CSV table of C-alpha atoms and ligand atoms in Angstrom, one decimal:
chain,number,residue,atom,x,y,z
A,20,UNK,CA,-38.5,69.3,63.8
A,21,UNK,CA,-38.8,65.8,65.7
A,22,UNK,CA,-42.2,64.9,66.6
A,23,UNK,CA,-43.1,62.4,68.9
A,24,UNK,CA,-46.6,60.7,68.3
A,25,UNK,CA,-47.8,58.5,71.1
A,26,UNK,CA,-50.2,56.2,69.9
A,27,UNK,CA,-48.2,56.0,66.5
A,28,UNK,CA,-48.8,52.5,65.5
A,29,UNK,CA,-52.8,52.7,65.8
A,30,UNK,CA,-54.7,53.4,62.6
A,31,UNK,CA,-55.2,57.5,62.6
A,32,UNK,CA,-51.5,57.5,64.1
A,33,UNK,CA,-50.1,55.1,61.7
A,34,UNK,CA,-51.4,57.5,59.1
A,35,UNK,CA,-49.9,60.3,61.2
A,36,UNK,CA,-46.7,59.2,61.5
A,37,UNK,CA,-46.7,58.8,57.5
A,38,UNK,CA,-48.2,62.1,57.1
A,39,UNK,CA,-45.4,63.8,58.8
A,40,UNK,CA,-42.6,61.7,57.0
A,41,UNK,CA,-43.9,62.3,53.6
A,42,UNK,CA,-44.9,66.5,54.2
A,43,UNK,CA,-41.9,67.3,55.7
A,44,UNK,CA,-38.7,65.7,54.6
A,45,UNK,CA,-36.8,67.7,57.3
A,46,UNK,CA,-38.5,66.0,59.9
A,47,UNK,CA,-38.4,63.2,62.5
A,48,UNK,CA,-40.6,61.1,64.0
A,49,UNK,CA,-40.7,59.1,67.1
A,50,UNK,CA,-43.5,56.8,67.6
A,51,UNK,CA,-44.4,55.7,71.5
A,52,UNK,CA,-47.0,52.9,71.3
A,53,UNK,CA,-47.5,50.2,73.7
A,54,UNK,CA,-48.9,47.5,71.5
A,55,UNK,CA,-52.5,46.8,73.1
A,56,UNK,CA,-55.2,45.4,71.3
A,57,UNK,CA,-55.6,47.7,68.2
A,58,UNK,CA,-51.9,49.0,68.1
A,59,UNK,CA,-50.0,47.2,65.3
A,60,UNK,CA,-46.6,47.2,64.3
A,61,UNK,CA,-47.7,45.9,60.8
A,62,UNK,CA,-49.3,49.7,60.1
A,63,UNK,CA,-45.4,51.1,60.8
A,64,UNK,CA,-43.8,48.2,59.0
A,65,UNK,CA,-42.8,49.9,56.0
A,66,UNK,CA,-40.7,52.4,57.8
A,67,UNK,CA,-38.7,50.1,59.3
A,68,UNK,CA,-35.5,51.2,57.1
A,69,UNK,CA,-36.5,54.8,57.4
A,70,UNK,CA,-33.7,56.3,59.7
A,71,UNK,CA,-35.7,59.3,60.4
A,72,UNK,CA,-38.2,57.0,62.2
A,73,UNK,CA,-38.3,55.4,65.6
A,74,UNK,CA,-40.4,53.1,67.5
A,75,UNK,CA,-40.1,52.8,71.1
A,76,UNK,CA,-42.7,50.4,72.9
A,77,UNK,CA,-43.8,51.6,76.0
A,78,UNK,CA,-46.9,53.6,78.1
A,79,UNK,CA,-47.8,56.9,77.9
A,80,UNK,CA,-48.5,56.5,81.8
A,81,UNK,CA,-44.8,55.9,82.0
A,82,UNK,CA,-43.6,59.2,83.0
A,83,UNK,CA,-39.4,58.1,83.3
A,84,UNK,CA,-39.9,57.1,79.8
A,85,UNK,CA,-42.4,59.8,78.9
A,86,UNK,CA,-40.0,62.4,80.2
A,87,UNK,CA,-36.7,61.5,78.2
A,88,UNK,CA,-39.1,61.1,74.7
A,89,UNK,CA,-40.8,64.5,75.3
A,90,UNK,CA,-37.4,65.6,76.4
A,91,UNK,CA,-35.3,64.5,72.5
A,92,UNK,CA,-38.4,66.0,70.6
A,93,UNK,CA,-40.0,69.5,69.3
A,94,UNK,CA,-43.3,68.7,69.8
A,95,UNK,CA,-46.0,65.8,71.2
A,96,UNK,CA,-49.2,64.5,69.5
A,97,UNK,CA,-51.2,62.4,71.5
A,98,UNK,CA,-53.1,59.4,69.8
A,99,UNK,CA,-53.0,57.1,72.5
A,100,UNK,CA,-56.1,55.8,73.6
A,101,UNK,CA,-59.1,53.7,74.3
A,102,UNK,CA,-61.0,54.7,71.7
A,103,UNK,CA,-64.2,52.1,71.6
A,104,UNK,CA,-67.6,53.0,72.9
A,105,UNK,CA,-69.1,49.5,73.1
A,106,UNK,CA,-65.7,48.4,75.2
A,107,UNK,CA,-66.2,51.8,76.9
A,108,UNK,CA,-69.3,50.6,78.3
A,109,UNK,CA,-68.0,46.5,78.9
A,110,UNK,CA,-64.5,48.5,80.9
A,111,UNK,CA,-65.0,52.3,81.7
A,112,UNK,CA,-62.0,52.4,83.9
A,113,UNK,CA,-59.6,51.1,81.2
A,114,UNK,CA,-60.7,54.8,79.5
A,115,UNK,CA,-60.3,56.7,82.4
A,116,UNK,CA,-56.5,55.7,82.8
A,117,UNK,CA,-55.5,56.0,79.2
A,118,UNK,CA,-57.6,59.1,78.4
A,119,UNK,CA,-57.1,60.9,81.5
A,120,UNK,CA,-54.0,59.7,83.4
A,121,UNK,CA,-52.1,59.1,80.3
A,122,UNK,CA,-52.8,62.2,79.1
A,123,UNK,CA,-51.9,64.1,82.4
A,124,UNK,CA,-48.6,62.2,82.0
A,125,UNK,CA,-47.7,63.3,78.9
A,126,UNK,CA,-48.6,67.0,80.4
A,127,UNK,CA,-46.5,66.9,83.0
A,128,UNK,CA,-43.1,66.3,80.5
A,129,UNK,CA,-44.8,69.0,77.8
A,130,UNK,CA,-45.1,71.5,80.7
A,131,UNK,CA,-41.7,70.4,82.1
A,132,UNK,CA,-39.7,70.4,78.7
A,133,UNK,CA,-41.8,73.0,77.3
A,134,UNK,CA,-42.9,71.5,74.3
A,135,UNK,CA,-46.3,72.3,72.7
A,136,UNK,CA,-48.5,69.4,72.9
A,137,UNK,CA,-51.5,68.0,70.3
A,138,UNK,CA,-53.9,66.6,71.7
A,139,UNK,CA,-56.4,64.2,69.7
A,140,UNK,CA,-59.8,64.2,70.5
A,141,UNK,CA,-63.3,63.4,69.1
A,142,UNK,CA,-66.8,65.2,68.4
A,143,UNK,CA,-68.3,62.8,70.6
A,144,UNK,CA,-67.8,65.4,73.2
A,145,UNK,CA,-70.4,67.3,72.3
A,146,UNK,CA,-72.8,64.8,72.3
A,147,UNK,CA,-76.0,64.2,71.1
A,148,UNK,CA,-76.5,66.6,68.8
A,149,UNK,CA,-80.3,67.8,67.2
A,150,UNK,CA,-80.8,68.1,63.6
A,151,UNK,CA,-80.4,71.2,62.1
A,152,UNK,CA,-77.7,72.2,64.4
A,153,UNK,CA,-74.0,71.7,63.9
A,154,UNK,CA,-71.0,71.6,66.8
A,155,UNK,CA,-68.8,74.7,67.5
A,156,UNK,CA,-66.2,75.0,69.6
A,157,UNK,CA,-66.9,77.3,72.0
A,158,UNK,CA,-70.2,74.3,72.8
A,159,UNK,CA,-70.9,72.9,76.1
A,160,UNK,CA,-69.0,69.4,76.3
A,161,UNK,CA,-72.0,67.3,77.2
A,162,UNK,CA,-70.8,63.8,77.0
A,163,UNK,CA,-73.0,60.4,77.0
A,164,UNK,CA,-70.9,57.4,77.2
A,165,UNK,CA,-67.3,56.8,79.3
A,166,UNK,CA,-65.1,56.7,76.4
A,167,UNK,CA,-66.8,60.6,75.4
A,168,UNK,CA,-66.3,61.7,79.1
A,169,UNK,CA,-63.1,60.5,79.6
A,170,UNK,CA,-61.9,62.1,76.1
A,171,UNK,CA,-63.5,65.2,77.4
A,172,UNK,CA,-61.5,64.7,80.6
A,173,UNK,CA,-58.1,64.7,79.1
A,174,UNK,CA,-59.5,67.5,76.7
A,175,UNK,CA,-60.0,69.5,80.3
A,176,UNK,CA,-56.7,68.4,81.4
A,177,UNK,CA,-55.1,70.2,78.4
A,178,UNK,CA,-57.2,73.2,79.0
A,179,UNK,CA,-56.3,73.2,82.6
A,180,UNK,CA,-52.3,72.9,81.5
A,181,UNK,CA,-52.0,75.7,79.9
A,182,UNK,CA,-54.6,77.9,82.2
A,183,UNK,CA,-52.1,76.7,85.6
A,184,UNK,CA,-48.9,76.4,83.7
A,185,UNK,CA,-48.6,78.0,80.7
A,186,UNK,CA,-48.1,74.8,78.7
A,187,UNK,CA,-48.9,75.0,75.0
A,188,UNK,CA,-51.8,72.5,74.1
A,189,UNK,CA,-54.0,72.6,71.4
A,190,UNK,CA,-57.0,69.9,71.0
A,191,UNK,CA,-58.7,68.8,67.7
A,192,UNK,CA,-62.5,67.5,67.5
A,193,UNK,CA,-62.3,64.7,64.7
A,194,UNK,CA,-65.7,63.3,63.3
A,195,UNK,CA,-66.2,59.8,62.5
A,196,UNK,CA,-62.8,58.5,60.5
A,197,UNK,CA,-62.3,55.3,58.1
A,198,UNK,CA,-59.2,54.0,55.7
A,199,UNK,CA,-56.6,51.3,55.7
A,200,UNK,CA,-55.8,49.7,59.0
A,201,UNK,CA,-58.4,50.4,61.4
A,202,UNK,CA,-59.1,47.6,63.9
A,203,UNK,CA,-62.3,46.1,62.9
A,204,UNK,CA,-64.1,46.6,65.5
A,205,UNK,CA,-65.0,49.7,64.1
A,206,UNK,CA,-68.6,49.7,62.1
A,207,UNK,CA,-67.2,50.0,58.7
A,208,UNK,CA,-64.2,47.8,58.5
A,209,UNK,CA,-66.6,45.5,60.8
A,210,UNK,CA,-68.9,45.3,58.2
A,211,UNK,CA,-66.6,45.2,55.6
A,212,UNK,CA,-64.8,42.3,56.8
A,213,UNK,CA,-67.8,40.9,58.0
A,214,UNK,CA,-69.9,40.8,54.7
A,215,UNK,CA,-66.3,39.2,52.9
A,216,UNK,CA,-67.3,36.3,54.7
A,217,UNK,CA,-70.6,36.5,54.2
A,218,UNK,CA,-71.2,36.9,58.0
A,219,UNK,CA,-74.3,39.1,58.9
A,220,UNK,CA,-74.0,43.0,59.4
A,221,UNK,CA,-75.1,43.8,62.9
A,222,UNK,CA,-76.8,47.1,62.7
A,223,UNK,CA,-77.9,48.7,66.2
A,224,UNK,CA,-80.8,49.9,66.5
A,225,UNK,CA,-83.3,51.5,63.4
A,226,UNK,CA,-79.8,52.3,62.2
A,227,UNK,CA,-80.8,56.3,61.2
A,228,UNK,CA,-78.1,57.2,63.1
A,229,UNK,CA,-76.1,60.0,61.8
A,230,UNK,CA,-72.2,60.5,61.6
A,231,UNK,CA,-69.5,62.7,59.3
A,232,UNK,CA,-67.3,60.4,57.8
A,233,UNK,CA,-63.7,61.6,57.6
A,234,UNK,CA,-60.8,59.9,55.4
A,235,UNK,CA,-58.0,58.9,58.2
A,236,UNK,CA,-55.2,60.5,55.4
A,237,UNK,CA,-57.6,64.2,55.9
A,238,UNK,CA,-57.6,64.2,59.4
A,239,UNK,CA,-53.7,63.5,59.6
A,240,UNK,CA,-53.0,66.4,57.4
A,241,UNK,CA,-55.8,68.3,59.7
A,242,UNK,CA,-53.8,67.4,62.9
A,243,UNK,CA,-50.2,68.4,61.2
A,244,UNK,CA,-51.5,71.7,60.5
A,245,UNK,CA,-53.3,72.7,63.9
A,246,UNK,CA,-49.9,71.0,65.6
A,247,UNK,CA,-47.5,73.8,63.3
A,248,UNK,CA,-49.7,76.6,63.1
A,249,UNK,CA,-52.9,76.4,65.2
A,250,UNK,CA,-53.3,79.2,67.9
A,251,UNK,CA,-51.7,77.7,71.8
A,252,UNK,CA,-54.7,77.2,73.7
A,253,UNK,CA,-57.1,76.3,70.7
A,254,UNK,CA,-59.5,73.8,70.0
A,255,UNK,CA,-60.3,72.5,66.3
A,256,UNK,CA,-63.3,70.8,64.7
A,257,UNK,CA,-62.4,68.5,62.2
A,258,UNK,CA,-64.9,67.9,60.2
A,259,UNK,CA,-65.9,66.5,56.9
A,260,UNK,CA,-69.4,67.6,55.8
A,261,UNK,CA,-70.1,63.8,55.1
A,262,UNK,CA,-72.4,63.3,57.0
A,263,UNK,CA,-74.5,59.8,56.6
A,264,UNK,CA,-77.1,57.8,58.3
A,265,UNK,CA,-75.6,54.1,59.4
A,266,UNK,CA,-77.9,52.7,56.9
A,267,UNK,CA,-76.5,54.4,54.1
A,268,UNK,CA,-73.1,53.4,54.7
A,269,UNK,CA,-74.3,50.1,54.7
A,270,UNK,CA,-75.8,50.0,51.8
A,271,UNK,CA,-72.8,51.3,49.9
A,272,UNK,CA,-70.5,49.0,51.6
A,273,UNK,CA,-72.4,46.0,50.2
A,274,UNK,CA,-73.0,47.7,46.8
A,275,UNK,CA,-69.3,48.0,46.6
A,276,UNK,CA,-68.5,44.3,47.9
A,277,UNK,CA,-72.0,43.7,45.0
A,278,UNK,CA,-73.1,41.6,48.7
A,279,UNK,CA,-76.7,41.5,49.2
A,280,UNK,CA,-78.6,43.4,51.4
A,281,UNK,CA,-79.8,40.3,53.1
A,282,UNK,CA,-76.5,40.5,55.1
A,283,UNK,CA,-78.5,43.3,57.3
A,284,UNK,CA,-79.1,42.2,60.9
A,285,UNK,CA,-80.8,44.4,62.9
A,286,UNK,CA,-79.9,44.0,66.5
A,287,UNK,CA,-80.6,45.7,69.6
A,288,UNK,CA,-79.2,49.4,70.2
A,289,UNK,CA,-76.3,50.3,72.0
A,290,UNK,CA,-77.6,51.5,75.2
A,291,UNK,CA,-77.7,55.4,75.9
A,292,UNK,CA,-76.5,55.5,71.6
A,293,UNK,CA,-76.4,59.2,70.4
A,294,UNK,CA,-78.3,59.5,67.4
A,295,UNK,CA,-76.0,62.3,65.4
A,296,UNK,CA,-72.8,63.8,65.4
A,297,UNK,CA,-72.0,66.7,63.8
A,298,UNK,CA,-68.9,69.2,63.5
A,299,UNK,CA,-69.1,72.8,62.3
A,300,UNK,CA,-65.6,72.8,60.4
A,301,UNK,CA,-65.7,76.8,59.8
A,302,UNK,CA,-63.0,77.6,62.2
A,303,UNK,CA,-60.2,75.2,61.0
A,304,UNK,CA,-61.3,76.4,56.9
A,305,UNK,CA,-61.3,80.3,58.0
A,306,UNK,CA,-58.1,80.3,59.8
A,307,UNK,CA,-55.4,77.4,59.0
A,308,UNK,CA,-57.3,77.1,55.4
A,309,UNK,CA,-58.2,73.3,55.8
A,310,UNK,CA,-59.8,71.1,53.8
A,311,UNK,CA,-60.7,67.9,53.2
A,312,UNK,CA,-59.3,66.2,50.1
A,313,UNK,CA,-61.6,63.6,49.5
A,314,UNK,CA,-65.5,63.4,49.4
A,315,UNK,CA,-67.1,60.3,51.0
A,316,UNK,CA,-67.5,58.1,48.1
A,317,UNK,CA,-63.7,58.6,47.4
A,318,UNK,CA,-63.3,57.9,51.2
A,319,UNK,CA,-65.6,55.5,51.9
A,320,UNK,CA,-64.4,53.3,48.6
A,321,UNK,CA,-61.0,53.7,49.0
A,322,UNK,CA,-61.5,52.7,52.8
A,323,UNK,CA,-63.6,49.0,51.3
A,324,UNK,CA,-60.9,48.5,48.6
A,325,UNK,CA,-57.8,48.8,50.7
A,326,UNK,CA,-59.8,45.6,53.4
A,327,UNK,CA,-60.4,43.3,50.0
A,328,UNK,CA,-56.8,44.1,49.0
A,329,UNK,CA,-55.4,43.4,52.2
A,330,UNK,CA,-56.9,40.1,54.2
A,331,UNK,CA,-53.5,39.0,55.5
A,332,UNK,CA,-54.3,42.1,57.7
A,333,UNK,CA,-57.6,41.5,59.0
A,334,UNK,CA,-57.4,38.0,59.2
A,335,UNK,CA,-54.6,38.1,61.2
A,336,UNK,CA,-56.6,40.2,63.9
A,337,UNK,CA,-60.0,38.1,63.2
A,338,UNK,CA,-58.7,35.0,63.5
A,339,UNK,CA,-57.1,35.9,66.6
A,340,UNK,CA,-58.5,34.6,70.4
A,341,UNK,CA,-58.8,38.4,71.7
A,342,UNK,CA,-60.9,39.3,68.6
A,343,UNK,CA,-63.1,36.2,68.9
A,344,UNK,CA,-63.8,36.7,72.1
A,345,UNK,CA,-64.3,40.5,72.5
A,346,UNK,CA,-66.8,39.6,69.2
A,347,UNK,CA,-69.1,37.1,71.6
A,348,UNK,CA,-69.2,39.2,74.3
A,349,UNK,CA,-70.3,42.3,72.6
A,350,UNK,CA,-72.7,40.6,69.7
A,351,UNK,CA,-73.6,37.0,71.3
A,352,UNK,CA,-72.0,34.9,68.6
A,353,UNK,CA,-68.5,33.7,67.5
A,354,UNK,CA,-66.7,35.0,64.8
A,355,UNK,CA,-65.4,31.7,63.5
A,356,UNK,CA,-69.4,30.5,64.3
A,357,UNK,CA,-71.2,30.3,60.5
A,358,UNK,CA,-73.7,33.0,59.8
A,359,UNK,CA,-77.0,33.3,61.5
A,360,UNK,CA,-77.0,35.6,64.5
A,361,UNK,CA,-78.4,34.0,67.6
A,362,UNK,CA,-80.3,35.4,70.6
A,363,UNK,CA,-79.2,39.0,69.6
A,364,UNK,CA,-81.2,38.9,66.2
A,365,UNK,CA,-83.8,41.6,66.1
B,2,TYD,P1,-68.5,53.2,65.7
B,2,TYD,O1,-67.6,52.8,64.6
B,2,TYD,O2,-68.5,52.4,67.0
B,2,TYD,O3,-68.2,54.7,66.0
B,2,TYD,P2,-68.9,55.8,67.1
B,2,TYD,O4,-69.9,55.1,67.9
B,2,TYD,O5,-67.8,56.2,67.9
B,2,TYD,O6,-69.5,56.8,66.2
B,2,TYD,O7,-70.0,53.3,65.2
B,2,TYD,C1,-70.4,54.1,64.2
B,2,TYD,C2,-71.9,54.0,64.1
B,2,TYD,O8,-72.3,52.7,63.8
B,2,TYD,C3,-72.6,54.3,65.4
B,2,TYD,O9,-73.8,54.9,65.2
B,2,TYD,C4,-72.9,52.9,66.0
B,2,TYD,C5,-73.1,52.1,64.7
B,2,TYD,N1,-72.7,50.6,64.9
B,2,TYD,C6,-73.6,49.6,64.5
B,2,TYD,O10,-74.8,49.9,64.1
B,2,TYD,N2,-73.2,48.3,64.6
B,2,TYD,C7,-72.0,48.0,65.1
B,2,TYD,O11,-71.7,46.8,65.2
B,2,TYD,C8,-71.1,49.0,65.4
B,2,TYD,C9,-69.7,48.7,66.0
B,2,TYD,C10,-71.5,50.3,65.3
């Protein structure tokens, strides 16, 4: 089969689009990515002899060029997106159009061409959910910040696809995901790239917050089995069972890095932050017989080791004037700026 993966040069994408390659040596892949902040072609580059891959550049919100991809292949999975909640809350309408729109565009050429669409989405939601408890799918969708609604929106929009028009959708829930190549804006390779340089670890809040963390190479092989044999119409929790408070994480980061603990800033909490995520994976493990491969030390190590082997990567992004300057705006300090955090210290 020929998949096309919008989103395919981002970080769970990238891992996608490899996923697919390496599982299924029938198959073919077209990647549709438009290059904005956190795409890369660097996370594709090593296919770039591999004549059963191709990139196109170019927007999901594109519907000529949405229309003829959709058209050449089997089967669409959608990682294109805005995908940070502090930029969420700095740009909410920059969510709305990729999350929504884009995701009605690529609808419109599924239900058109009908081709069964994947679409990506997150536990977030759910949102803010008690101790004790644990997310299933059949939950309310009670979502706190833009980036959650509007991931909830294009959720709907699938739903509301395949209720009108018969199109075959189905949506995964992914929990918190790390590994090689995420942007790091993200908390762990933030810290992780932060505490290389011996630049302070700004933690939000008491940081007790909890999240599952999820190996970005798991949820790929998650997604690729819900895409070939998950029920049209479905939804899927993916989720690890890791779940960890912030601090914890931390704390193993630096014990990993053997960084002291004095790298821990405490800084003031992201407004309106849910304290906990977390999935109920029964569904996915009862009927499609998922699980995940690693356990969070395996994840979360591999996830550090892969940043210390590979600065050219991150440095490349860090040392860059959109980095630097998203960095001041959401923290109050410049990356290039030596160590003490200003105003923002807690
Ligand atoms: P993040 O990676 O932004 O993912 P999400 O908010 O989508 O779960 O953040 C993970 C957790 O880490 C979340 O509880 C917020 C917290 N966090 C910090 O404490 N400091 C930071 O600088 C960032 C980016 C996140």
């Amino acid at each position: 089969m020929r998949v096309l993966v919008t989103g395919g040069a981002g970080f769970i994408g990238s891992a996608y689009v490899r996923h697919v390659l390496a599982a299924h040596p029938g198959d073919e892949v077209v990647t549709l990515d438009l290059l904005t902040y956190a795409g890369n072609p660097a996370n594709l580059a090593e296919l770039e002899s591999d004549r059963r891959h191709r990139f196109v550049h170019g927007d999901i919100a594109d519907a000529a060029l949405v229309d003829g991809l959709v058209g050449e292949c089997d089967a669409v999975v959608n990682f294109a997106a805005e995908t940070h909640v502090d930029r969420s809350l700095l740009d909410p309408e920059a969510f709305a159009r990729a999350n929504v729109v884009g995701v009605m565009t690529l609808l419109d050429a599924a239900r058109r061409h009908n081709r069964r669409m994947l679409q990506v989405s997150t536990d977030e939601v759910y949102g803010d959910i008690p101790p004790g408890t644990h997310s299933v799918e059949g939950d309310a969708l009670l979502p706190r910040s833009p980036y959650a609604a509007s991931k909830a929106g294009g959720e709907l929009m699938c739903r509301a696809y395949a209720v009108s028009y018969g199109t075959e959708t189905v949506v995964t829930r992914g929990c918190n995901t790390i590994g090689p190549r995420q942007y790091p804006e993200k908390v762990v390779p933030l810290f992780v790239t932060n505490a290389l340089e011996d630049k302070p670890l700004p933690v939000y809040g008491d940081g007790q917050q909890i999240r599952d963390w999820l190996h970005a190479e798991d949820h790929a092989a998650a997604i690729d089995l819900v895409l070939r044999k998950g029920t049209a119409g479905e939804t899927y929790n993916v989720g690890a069972g890791n779940e960890r408070p912030n601090l914890e994480v931390v704390r193993a980061i630096l014990a990993r890095l053997g960084k002291p603990e004095s790298l821990i800033a405490y800084v003031p909490d992201r407004p309106g932050h849910d304290r906990r995520y977390a999935l109920d994976p029964g569904k996915l493990r009862r009927e499609l017989g998922w699980a995940p491969r690693r356990d969070f030390m395996s994840t979360l190590n591999d996830t550090v080791d892969w940043y210390v082997a590979n600065p050219g990567w991150w440095r490349a992004i860090r040392e860059g004037q959109a980095f630097a300057d998203y960095h001041e705006r959401q923290y109050g300090w410049r990356l290039a700026a030596a160590g003490t955090l200003p105003a923002a210290a807690g």
